[in-house]
Amino acid sequence: MSIELSRQSERWLRVLVERTTDIIALVTFDGTITYVGPSIERVTGYTVEEVVGRNGFEFVHPEDLEYTTQQLTGILDQPGNSATIEFRYCHKNATWRWMEGTLINLLDDPVVGAVVCNYRDITERKQAEEERQQLLAREQTARAEAEAASARLYDLFMQAPAMMAILHGPEHRIEFANPLVQPHRDRADILGKTAREVSPELVEQGVLAILDEVYTTGTPFVATEFPVRIDHRGDGVLEETYYNCVCQPLRTAQGHIEGILAHSVVVTEQVQARRRVEELNRQLEAEKDALRQAEQEAQARAAELEAVLEAMTDGVIVCDARGVIRYTNAAYRSLLELEEDTDPSVLLLDNRFEWLSLRDKEGRPLPKEQLATLRVLRGERFSGIHAVDHLCRTRKGKDLILSASGAPIRDAAGQIVGGVVVFRDVTRQRHMEQQLQYNERKLRTLEDSNILAVAVSDSAGRIHEVNDRFAQLVGYSKEELLSGAVTKDHLIPEDYREALAQHEEILLATGAMPPWEKECLRKDGSRVPALMTGAMIDQERGLALVLFHDISERKAAERRKQEFLSMVSHELRTPLTSIMGFIDLALLYSELFPRPLSPEAEQLLGKMETGLKRAMGQVEVETRLVEELLEVTRLELHKFELSLQRENLVTIVQETVANQQQAACTRQIELVLPPDELVPVIADAGRVGQALTNYLTNALKYAPVDQPISVRLEVMGTVARVSVRDQGPGLTAEQQQRVWERFYQVAAPGRQGPDGGLGLGLAIARAIIEQHHGQIGVESAPGRGSTFWFTLPIEVSPEG
Ligand code: ADP
């Protein structure tokens, strides 16, 4: 090459070097800078002068020194070798700038004779690159982290102790299911299938409806102890399972629901355990209740027992094994006359034995070991018929007969730990039993004595027991009477049947039959008068004790007496009639005596007339008494004869009242008659008048003289009733019964009338009225006056 050309090239090169933006430098093999282009200042801040002659490595970053030195050394072997380098260069402003460049070994080049370095500032590029690297690294880290998190989540889901599933879409297609979901099935078997396909049993239990609801509304479903019947083993057997579950809607970034995250924990065991606990609690409560109730019942029973013991009329003592009394009831204390404040020591065994002064039934003292308490403590039991009677003494010294029953109290092992003794006061009972035995003996004696005829008969009239006297009275043998073939119908005459029925009614109603005179029919057909009386001895079986007393002798005596009376009255009546005639005659004579008389004679005659009239009065009384006697004897002897005719009762009553009014003209007698003028009766007018007269004379006799007497005739249906009412002293119920008896008179001062009766008037009235088939009666009360009445049947005339 020509020199010209060479100079030319050098200029071009210089221009190129000086104009380029890159730094061009020439360095020696050790790095000393021999040339540097002017761009050095723009890039590094140093001027060319400040750099040339210095070692280039002075400006390199200590960390890059080794590398850059190696790169330089590396190209020194061969001329023309080149290397690219990147290093940090210290800017004049003390900042580090990244440089990129090439080293070319032109040491052997005769023109250059140096290593040519061409480099430029790549700091900005480097920074951008670094930033990109960092971003990349960060992105990778983030991705790795996300992946790790996702893996962790997956692990978590897979290992979670709960069932977790992600269902997708409206059909709830299973996108994810951890092993607890359908554990018996392969995951591949369920993933991608719908919930309905995987667990069809949930459909009818309403679970799918719940999922639908969550999916459509977006409202999460949260439930605790939610019961579902699940086929756990895939064998078609549904088991009741409880879940705490949450179904949470899953949304897309846009907020649309795309599925459901289902999370449920099986709490069946907890529920069952809790239920068991609850059940146990319930049982415990029930047992506690039962216990409480049992306790209450026991208390109630104890209280009841105590109340019963306290209310018992029998005395009760409870003692311990040593015979010490632990309890006494009220009856025991009252039985033995123990005061409230009695010193408890009196109940000690020895003391008790002393004051009780025990004796047997015969009164012999009993040894101590016979105490009922000691007997039960020896294991004896005695009750019912084995109860023992003791005579003993109360605290206050009263004698009692106590019947003791008792039994030992044993513990579970059968050991005697105490005893109970019950005492009954049988004093009265024993005395009554004695009395009963005594009465029975009396009755037996009476029966056996054969004074009275005694029989026991039942309500049907069958005879159960008779004594000899009875058999004798009725003329049958005892065997015949007891065989049942002979009843009361054989022994009572026909005409007494009705009266017997009435007496039996009284017997049943009152327990006793008042003495009753009647006749018994003997086996031979003859009659025997007897006084009969009786008493019920067994109401339930209708058994009655009947007594008969043969009164045939008394009856005969009475008849004789009546006949005697009749005779006497007849004999008395005749002279009485004559006496009356004589008195009448004497009075007549005294009237016919020629007058005038001397005053003395007149006075004497007057006295004589008064005496005669008095005698006449007495004779009249006497005559009436004799009449009554006669009447009554006629009655007794059945010689009472009536001459019956059709009569007007009005007339009979009017006439009788008029007669009595005339006899007692100072007395007021009111007469009340029926509106009809005719009250027809079939009667003996004289006798009916006599009956009414007897009523009226009594009324006049017993009632105060200033009080009116009222006579009334009434028609009452088919009978006519005549009554006499007075304001006299009245009669008691018993007297009302008895006034109809012969010779009965009420024994009371002031009762006796002025003429003194015989007590026959009412008996006669009764006989008369009964013979007319009428009835008699009296209504009265002491101090209230009396109304004596009788009725007669009204005669119904054939014409009507
Ligand atoms: P007496 O001749 O004694 O009057 P009665 O047979 O007529 O006999 O009467 C019997 C007894 O009845 C009388 O004694 C009298 O005590 C009592 N008595 C009768 N009528 C009455 C009467 N209206 N008021 C009170 N007592 C009477």
Short mmCIF file of N, CA and C in Angstrom, two decimals, residues 66-210:
data_model
loop_
_atom_site.label_atom_id
_atom_site.label_comp_id
_atom_site.label_asym_id
_atom_site.label_seq_id
_atom_site.Cartn_x
_atom_site.Cartn_y
_atom_site.Cartn_z
N GLU A 66 -11.83 -10.29 37.71
CA GLU A 66 -11.28 -11.61 37.37
C GLU A 66 -11.75 -12.03 35.98
N TYR A 67 -13.01 -11.86 35.76
CA TYR A 67 -13.60 -12.27 34.48
C TYR A 67 -12.99 -11.49 33.32
N THR A 68 -12.93 -10.16 33.49
CA THR A 68 -12.42 -9.34 32.39
C THR A 68 -10.93 -9.64 32.15
N THR A 69 -10.18 -9.89 33.25
CA THR A 69 -8.75 -10.20 33.12
C THR A 69 -8.60 -11.50 32.33
N GLN A 70 -9.43 -12.49 32.69
CA GLN A 70 -9.39 -13.81 32.00
C GLN A 70 -9.69 -13.62 30.50
N GLN A 71 -10.73 -12.79 30.22
CA GLN A 71 -11.11 -12.61 28.83
C GLN A 71 -9.93 -12.01 28.03
N LEU A 72 -9.27 -11.07 28.68
CA LEU A 72 -8.16 -10.42 27.98
C LEU A 72 -7.02 -11.41 27.78
N THR A 73 -6.69 -12.09 28.88
CA THR A 73 -5.60 -13.06 28.81
C THR A 73 -5.91 -14.11 27.76
N GLY A 74 -7.19 -14.46 27.68
CA GLY A 74 -7.65 -15.54 26.77
C GLY A 74 -7.36 -15.23 25.31
N ILE A 75 -7.35 -13.96 24.94
CA ILE A 75 -7.19 -13.69 23.52
C ILE A 75 -5.73 -13.40 23.18
N LEU A 76 -4.89 -13.36 24.22
CA LEU A 76 -3.51 -12.98 24.00
C LEU A 76 -2.72 -14.07 23.28
N ASP A 77 -3.13 -15.35 23.34
CA ASP A 77 -2.41 -16.48 22.76
C ASP A 77 -2.24 -16.32 21.26
N GLN A 78 -3.32 -15.99 20.69
CA GLN A 78 -3.32 -15.98 19.22
C GLN A 78 -3.61 -14.57 18.73
N PRO A 79 -2.89 -14.06 17.84
CA PRO A 79 -3.23 -12.76 17.24
C PRO A 79 -4.54 -12.90 16.48
N GLY A 80 -5.31 -11.93 16.54
CA GLY A 80 -6.63 -11.92 15.84
C GLY A 80 -7.72 -12.50 16.69
N ASN A 81 -7.40 -13.03 17.85
CA ASN A 81 -8.45 -13.57 18.73
C ASN A 81 -9.34 -12.44 19.26
N SER A 82 -10.52 -12.80 19.38
CA SER A 82 -11.44 -11.79 19.94
C SER A 82 -12.33 -12.39 21.04
N ALA A 83 -12.80 -11.54 21.85
CA ALA A 83 -13.73 -11.99 22.92
C ALA A 83 -14.74 -10.87 23.20
N THR A 84 -15.91 -11.29 23.53
CA THR A 84 -16.91 -10.27 23.93
C THR A 84 -16.95 -10.23 25.46
N ILE A 85 -17.15 -9.04 25.95
CA ILE A 85 -17.18 -8.94 27.41
C ILE A 85 -18.32 -8.02 27.87
N GLU A 86 -18.71 -8.30 29.06
CA GLU A 86 -19.68 -7.41 29.71
C GLU A 86 -19.12 -7.15 31.09
N PHE A 87 -19.11 -5.89 31.46
CA PHE A 87 -18.52 -5.57 32.77
C PHE A 87 -19.08 -4.24 33.24
N ARG A 88 -18.82 -4.01 34.51
CA ARG A 88 -19.29 -2.75 35.06
C ARG A 88 -18.13 -1.77 35.13
N TYR A 89 -18.37 -0.56 34.70
CA TYR A 89 -17.35 0.47 34.54
C TYR A 89 -17.71 1.61 35.46
N CYS A 90 -16.69 2.10 36.15
CA CYS A 90 -17.00 3.17 37.11
C CYS A 90 -17.05 4.53 36.41
N HIS A 91 -18.26 5.16 36.38
CA HIS A 91 -18.46 6.48 35.78
C HIS A 91 -17.77 7.50 36.65
N LYS A 92 -17.39 8.63 36.09
CA LYS A 92 -16.73 9.66 36.87
C LYS A 92 -17.61 10.14 38.02
N ASN A 93 -18.93 10.02 37.80
CA ASN A 93 -19.85 10.44 38.89
C ASN A 93 -20.02 9.33 39.93
N ALA A 94 -19.12 8.31 39.89
CA ALA A 94 -19.05 7.21 40.89
C ALA A 94 -20.21 6.22 40.80
N THR A 95 -20.94 6.28 39.67
CA THR A 95 -21.96 5.24 39.50
C THR A 95 -21.40 4.16 38.61
N TRP A 96 -21.95 2.95 38.73
CA TRP A 96 -21.50 1.84 37.91
C TRP A 96 -22.36 1.76 36.67
N ARG A 97 -21.61 1.68 35.49
CA ARG A 97 -22.33 1.57 34.23
C ARG A 97 -21.97 0.26 33.62
N TRP A 98 -23.02 -0.41 33.05
CA TRP A 98 -22.76 -1.69 32.35
C TRP A 98 -22.24 -1.40 30.95
N MET A 99 -21.15 -2.13 30.62
CA MET A 99 -20.56 -1.95 29.28
C MET A 99 -20.55 -3.29 28.59
N GLU A 100 -20.74 -3.20 27.30
CA GLU A 100 -20.64 -4.44 26.47
C GLU A 100 -19.61 -4.13 25.36
N GLY A 101 -18.76 -5.12 25.11
CA GLY A 101 -17.79 -4.79 24.07
C GLY A 101 -17.07 -6.01 23.52
N THR A 102 -16.14 -5.70 22.63
CA THR A 102 -15.35 -6.78 22.05
C THR A 102 -13.87 -6.41 22.21
N LEU A 103 -13.11 -7.50 22.42
CA LEU A 103 -11.64 -7.32 22.49
C LEU A 103 -11.07 -8.04 21.28
N ILE A 104 -10.23 -7.37 20.53
CA ILE A 104 -9.58 -8.04 19.39
C ILE A 104 -8.06 -7.90 19.59
N ASN A 105 -7.39 -9.12 19.53
CA ASN A 105 -5.93 -9.13 19.74
C ASN A 105 -5.26 -8.67 18.44
N LEU A 106 -4.95 -7.39 18.40
CA LEU A 106 -4.21 -6.90 17.24
C LEU A 106 -2.81 -6.46 17.68
N LEU A 107 -2.27 -7.16 18.71
CA LEU A 107 -0.95 -6.80 19.24
C LEU A 107 0.14 -7.01 18.18
N ASP A 108 -0.08 -8.03 17.39
CA ASP A 108 0.93 -8.34 16.39
C ASP A 108 0.74 -7.48 15.13
N ASP A 109 -0.37 -6.78 15.07
CA ASP A 109 -0.59 -5.94 13.88
C ASP A 109 0.40 -4.80 13.91
N PRO A 110 1.13 -4.69 12.85
CA PRO A 110 2.19 -3.68 12.87
C PRO A 110 1.65 -2.27 12.95
N VAL A 111 0.43 -2.13 12.42
CA VAL A 111 -0.11 -0.76 12.44
C VAL A 111 -0.68 -0.44 13.81
N VAL A 112 -1.49 -1.46 14.36
CA VAL A 112 -2.26 -1.18 15.62
C VAL A 112 -1.35 -1.49 16.83
N GLY A 113 -0.82 -2.72 16.84
CA GLY A 113 0.05 -3.18 17.94
C GLY A 113 -0.60 -3.09 19.31
N ALA A 114 -1.80 -3.28 19.36
CA ALA A 114 -2.56 -3.22 20.65
C ALA A 114 -3.77 -4.11 20.61
N VAL A 115 -4.34 -4.23 21.75
CA VAL A 115 -5.64 -4.94 21.81
C VAL A 115 -6.73 -3.84 21.65
N VAL A 116 -7.53 -4.06 20.60
CA VAL A 116 -8.57 -3.05 20.33
C VAL A 116 -9.83 -3.39 21.17
N CYS A 117 -10.23 -2.39 21.92
CA CYS A 117 -11.47 -2.58 22.71
C CYS A 117 -12.56 -1.67 22.14
N ASN A 118 -13.62 -2.25 21.87
CA ASN A 118 -14.76 -1.48 21.36
C ASN A 118 -15.94 -1.75 22.32
N TYR A 119 -16.39 -0.70 23.04
CA TYR A 119 -17.49 -0.97 23.98
C TYR A 119 -18.45 0.20 24.11
N ARG A 120 -19.58 -0.18 24.50
CA ARG A 120 -20.61 0.86 24.63
C ARG A 120 -21.40 0.65 25.93
N ASP A 121 -22.13 1.68 26.33
CA ASP A 121 -22.90 1.65 27.60
C ASP A 121 -24.21 0.88 27.37
N ILE A 122 -24.36 -0.21 28.07
CA ILE A 122 -25.63 -0.96 27.92
C ILE A 122 -26.40 -0.96 29.25
N THR A 123 -25.99 0.01 30.07
CA THR A 123 -26.63 0.03 31.41
C THR A 123 -28.15 -0.01 31.30
N GLU A 124 -28.70 0.83 30.40
CA GLU A 124 -30.16 0.87 30.34
C GLU A 124 -30.74 -0.44 29.87
N ARG A 125 -30.09 -1.01 28.88
CA ARG A 125 -30.57 -2.29 28.37
C ARG A 125 -30.48 -3.32 29.48
N LYS A 126 -29.30 -3.25 30.15
CA LYS A 126 -29.03 -4.22 31.21
C LYS A 126 -30.10 -4.12 32.30
N GLN A 127 -30.39 -2.83 32.62
CA GLN A 127 -31.40 -2.61 33.67
C GLN A 127 -32.74 -3.19 33.25
N ALA A 128 -33.09 -2.88 31.96
CA ALA A 128 -34.38 -3.39 31.45
C ALA A 128 -34.38 -4.90 31.51
N GLU A 129 -33.22 -5.46 31.18
CA GLU A 129 -33.12 -6.92 31.16
C GLU A 129 -33.27 -7.47 32.58
N GLU A 130 -32.56 -6.76 33.46
CA GLU A 130 -32.62 -7.20 34.85
C GLU A 130 -34.04 -7.17 35.39
N GLU A 131 -34.67 -6.03 35.03
CA GLU A 131 -36.06 -5.89 35.47
C GLU A 131 -36.91 -7.01 34.95
N ARG A 132 -36.66 -7.33 33.65
CA ARG A 132 -37.43 -8.41 33.04
C ARG A 132 -37.14 -9.71 33.77
N GLN A 133 -35.86 -9.91 34.07
CA GLN A 133 -35.46 -11.14 34.78
C GLN A 133 -36.19 -11.21 36.13
N GLN A 134 -36.13 -10.04 36.76
CA GLN A 134 -36.78 -10.02 38.09
C GLN A 134 -38.26 -10.34 37.97
N LEU A 135 -38.87 -9.69 36.98
CA LEU A 135 -40.32 -9.93 36.78
C LEU A 135 -40.59 -11.39 36.55
N LEU A 136 -39.71 -11.93 35.69
CA LEU A 136 -39.87 -13.33 35.33
C LEU A 136 -39.75 -14.20 36.58
N ALA A 137 -38.67 -13.84 37.34
CA ALA A 137 -38.45 -14.63 38.56
C ALA A 137 -39.65 -14.53 39.49
N ARG A 138 -40.13 -13.27 39.58
CA ARG A 138 -41.27 -13.08 40.47
C ARG A 138 -42.48 -13.88 40.00
N GLU A 139 -42.64 -13.83 38.66
CA GLU A 139 -43.81 -14.55 38.11
C GLU A 139 -43.67 -16.02 38.40
N GLN A 140 -42.43 -16.51 38.26
CA GLN A 140 -42.21 -17.94 38.49
C GLN A 140 -42.49 -18.28 39.95
N THR A 141 -41.96 -17.39 40.80
CA THR A 141 -42.18 -17.64 42.23
C THR A 141 -43.68 -17.66 42.50
N ALA A 142 -44.34 -16.65 41.93
CA ALA A 142 -45.79 -16.57 42.17
C ALA A 142 -46.47 -17.82 41.66
N ARG A 143 -46.06 -18.24 40.45
CA ARG A 143 -46.71 -19.43 39.90
C ARG A 143 -46.43 -20.62 40.78
N ALA A 144 -45.16 -20.71 41.20
CA ALA A 144 -44.80 -21.86 42.04
C ALA A 144 -45.60 -21.82 43.34
N GLU A 145 -45.68 -20.57 43.86
CA GLU A 145 -46.43 -20.44 45.11
C GLU A 145 -47.89 -20.84 44.90
N ALA A 146 -48.44 -20.33 43.77
CA ALA A 146 -49.85 -20.64 43.48
C ALA A 146 -50.02 -22.13 43.33
N GLU A 147 -49.04 -22.72 42.62
CA GLU A 147 -49.16 -24.17 42.43
C GLU A 147 -49.06 -24.89 43.77
N ALA A 148 -48.10 -24.40 44.59
CA ALA A 148 -47.93 -25.05 45.90
C ALA A 148 -49.20 -24.89 46.73
N ALA A 149 -49.73 -23.65 46.65
CA ALA A 149 -50.96 -23.41 47.43
C ALA A 149 -52.07 -24.32 46.96
N SER A 150 -52.18 -24.39 45.63
CA SER A 150 -53.24 -25.23 45.06
C SER A 150 -53.03 -26.68 45.48
N ALA A 151 -51.72 -27.08 45.46
CA ALA A 151 -51.43 -28.47 45.85
C ALA A 151 -51.79 -28.67 47.32
N ARG A 152 -51.41 -27.60 48.09
CA ARG A 152 -51.71 -27.72 49.52
C ARG A 152 -53.22 -27.82 49.74
N LEU A 153 -53.95 -26.94 49.00
CA LEU A 153 -55.41 -26.94 49.11
C LEU A 153 -55.97 -28.29 48.73
N TYR A 154 -55.43 -28.81 47.65
CA TYR A 154 -55.89 -30.11 47.17
C TYR A 154 -55.64 -31.17 48.24
N ASP A 155 -54.36 -31.08 48.77
CA ASP A 155 -54.04 -32.04 49.84
C ASP A 155 -55.01 -31.90 51.00
N LEU A 156 -55.21 -30.61 51.30
CA LEU A 156 -56.10 -30.32 52.42
C LEU A 156 -57.48 -30.91 52.16
N PHE A 157 -57.99 -30.63 50.95
CA PHE A 157 -59.31 -31.15 50.57
C PHE A 157 -59.30 -32.67 50.65
N MET A 158 -58.19 -33.25 50.13
CA MET A 158 -58.16 -34.70 50.06
C MET A 158 -58.02 -35.33 51.44
N GLN A 159 -57.32 -34.59 52.32
CA GLN A 159 -57.11 -35.19 53.63
C GLN A 159 -58.12 -34.68 54.66
N ALA A 160 -58.93 -33.74 54.22
CA ALA A 160 -59.86 -33.11 55.18
C ALA A 160 -60.71 -34.19 55.87
N PRO A 161 -60.98 -33.98 57.16
CA PRO A 161 -61.81 -34.96 57.88
C PRO A 161 -63.28 -34.74 57.58
N ALA A 162 -63.55 -33.97 56.55
CA ALA A 162 -64.94 -33.69 56.19
C ALA A 162 -65.16 -34.09 54.74
N MET A 163 -66.39 -34.28 54.40
CA MET A 163 -66.71 -34.56 52.99
C MET A 163 -66.68 -33.25 52.26
N MET A 164 -65.91 -33.21 51.13
CA MET A 164 -65.88 -31.98 50.37
C MET A 164 -66.12 -32.34 48.92
N ALA A 165 -66.98 -31.59 48.31
CA ALA A 165 -67.25 -31.85 46.91
C ALA A 165 -67.56 -30.53 46.23
N ILE A 166 -67.15 -30.47 44.98
CA ILE A 166 -67.52 -29.29 44.19
C ILE A 166 -68.44 -29.78 43.11
N LEU A 167 -69.61 -29.19 43.12
CA LEU A 167 -70.63 -29.60 42.16
C LEU A 167 -70.74 -28.50 41.13
N HIS A 168 -70.91 -28.93 39.92
CA HIS A 168 -70.93 -27.93 38.85
C HIS A 168 -72.27 -27.93 38.14
N GLY A 169 -72.71 -26.73 37.82
CA GLY A 169 -73.87 -26.59 36.98
C GLY A 169 -75.18 -26.95 37.67
N PRO A 170 -76.28 -26.70 36.99
CA PRO A 170 -77.61 -26.92 37.59
C PRO A 170 -77.86 -28.39 37.88
N GLU A 171 -77.13 -29.29 37.29
CA GLU A 171 -77.36 -30.71 37.56
C GLU A 171 -76.49 -31.22 38.69
N HIS A 172 -75.65 -30.31 39.20
CA HIS A 172 -74.76 -30.63 40.31
C HIS A 172 -73.82 -31.78 39.92
N ARG A 173 -73.13 -31.56 38.85
CA ARG A 173 -72.19 -32.57 38.37
C ARG A 173 -70.95 -32.52 39.25
N ILE A 174 -70.46 -33.67 39.67
CA ILE A 174 -69.37 -33.69 40.64
C ILE A 174 -68.04 -33.43 39.93
N GLU A 175 -67.45 -32.31 40.30
CA GLU A 175 -66.20 -31.91 39.68
C GLU A 175 -65.04 -32.37 40.57
N PHE A 176 -65.26 -32.31 41.81
CA PHE A 176 -64.25 -32.74 42.76
C PHE A 176 -64.97 -33.42 43.92
N ALA A 177 -64.35 -34.47 44.43
CA ALA A 177 -64.93 -35.13 45.60
C ALA A 177 -63.79 -35.75 46.37
N ASN A 178 -63.66 -35.42 47.61
CA ASN A 178 -62.56 -36.00 48.38
C ASN A 178 -62.93 -37.43 48.79
N PRO A 179 -61.96 -38.16 49.35
CA PRO A 179 -62.21 -39.60 49.57
C PRO A 179 -63.38 -39.88 50.51
N LEU A 180 -63.75 -38.88 51.32
CA LEU A 180 -64.84 -39.18 52.24
C LEU A 180 -66.20 -39.16 51.56
N VAL A 181 -66.22 -38.60 50.31
CA VAL A 181 -67.48 -38.65 49.58
C VAL A 181 -67.56 -40.03 48.94
N GLN A 182 -68.56 -40.79 49.31
CA GLN A 182 -68.74 -42.14 48.77
C GLN A 182 -67.43 -42.93 48.87
N PRO A 183 -66.91 -43.12 50.07
CA PRO A 183 -65.57 -43.68 50.23
C PRO A 183 -65.42 -45.07 49.61
N HIS A 184 -66.53 -45.80 49.51
CA HIS A 184 -66.43 -47.17 48.98
C HIS A 184 -66.26 -47.17 47.46
N ARG A 185 -66.40 -45.98 46.82
CA ARG A 185 -66.33 -45.98 45.35
C ARG A 185 -65.05 -45.30 44.87
N ASP A 186 -64.67 -45.73 43.71
CA ASP A 186 -63.53 -45.15 43.04
C ASP A 186 -63.87 -43.70 42.67
N ARG A 187 -62.88 -42.79 42.82
CA ARG A 187 -63.16 -41.39 42.46
C ARG A 187 -63.64 -41.29 41.01
N ALA A 188 -62.95 -42.09 40.13
CA ALA A 188 -63.28 -42.01 38.71
C ALA A 188 -64.74 -42.39 38.47
N ASP A 189 -65.25 -43.16 39.40
CA ASP A 189 -66.62 -43.65 39.29
C ASP A 189 -67.65 -42.54 39.54
N ILE A 190 -67.20 -41.55 40.30
CA ILE A 190 -68.20 -40.53 40.64
C ILE A 190 -67.93 -39.18 39.98
N LEU A 191 -66.66 -38.91 39.67
CA LEU A 191 -66.37 -37.60 39.11
C LEU A 191 -67.03 -37.48 37.74
N GLY A 192 -67.59 -36.33 37.50
CA GLY A 192 -68.24 -36.10 36.20
C GLY A 192 -69.70 -36.55 36.20
N LYS A 193 -70.13 -37.26 37.27
CA LYS A 193 -71.54 -37.69 37.31
C LYS A 193 -72.35 -36.68 38.11
N THR A 194 -73.67 -36.74 37.93
CA THR A 194 -74.50 -35.79 38.68
C THR A 194 -74.76 -36.38 40.07
N ALA A 195 -75.13 -35.47 40.98
CA ALA A 195 -75.41 -35.91 42.35
C ALA A 195 -76.53 -36.93 42.34
N ARG A 196 -77.52 -36.71 41.47
CA ARG A 196 -78.66 -37.62 41.38
C ARG A 196 -78.21 -39.02 40.98
N GLU A 197 -77.23 -39.08 40.08
CA GLU A 197 -76.76 -40.40 39.62
C GLU A 197 -75.96 -41.10 40.73
N VAL A 198 -75.17 -40.28 41.42
CA VAL A 198 -74.28 -40.88 42.42
C VAL A 198 -75.05 -41.30 43.68
N SER A 199 -75.95 -40.44 44.14
CA SER A 199 -76.70 -40.77 45.36
C SER A 199 -78.19 -40.61 45.12
N PRO A 200 -78.81 -41.55 44.39
CA PRO A 200 -80.24 -41.38 44.08
C PRO A 200 -81.10 -41.31 45.35
N GLU A 201 -80.61 -41.91 46.47
CA GLU A 201 -81.44 -41.93 47.69
C GLU A 201 -81.65 -40.53 48.27
N LEU A 202 -80.81 -39.56 47.79
CA LEU A 202 -80.96 -38.21 48.35
C LEU A 202 -82.17 -37.47 47.79
N VAL A 203 -82.62 -37.95 46.61
CA VAL A 203 -83.67 -37.21 45.91
C VAL A 203 -84.90 -37.09 46.78
N GLU A 204 -85.39 -38.26 47.20
CA GLU A 204 -86.66 -38.20 47.93
C GLU A 204 -86.49 -37.67 49.36
N GLN A 205 -85.25 -37.55 49.81
CA GLN A 205 -85.04 -36.97 51.15
C GLN A 205 -84.92 -35.45 51.07
N GLY A 206 -85.06 -34.91 49.84
CA GLY A 206 -85.13 -33.46 49.70
C GLY A 206 -83.77 -32.79 49.63
N VAL A 207 -82.67 -33.60 49.57
CA VAL A 207 -81.35 -32.98 49.58
C VAL A 207 -81.10 -32.27 48.25
N LEU A 208 -81.55 -32.91 47.16
CA LEU A 208 -81.32 -32.27 45.85
C LEU A 208 -82.09 -30.96 45.75
N ALA A 209 -83.27 -30.93 46.36
CA ALA A 209 -84.04 -29.69 46.34
C ALA A 209 -83.26 -28.58 47.04
N ILE A 210 -82.55 -28.97 48.12
CA ILE A 210 -81.75 -27.97 48.84
C ILE A 210 -80.63 -27.45 47.93
#
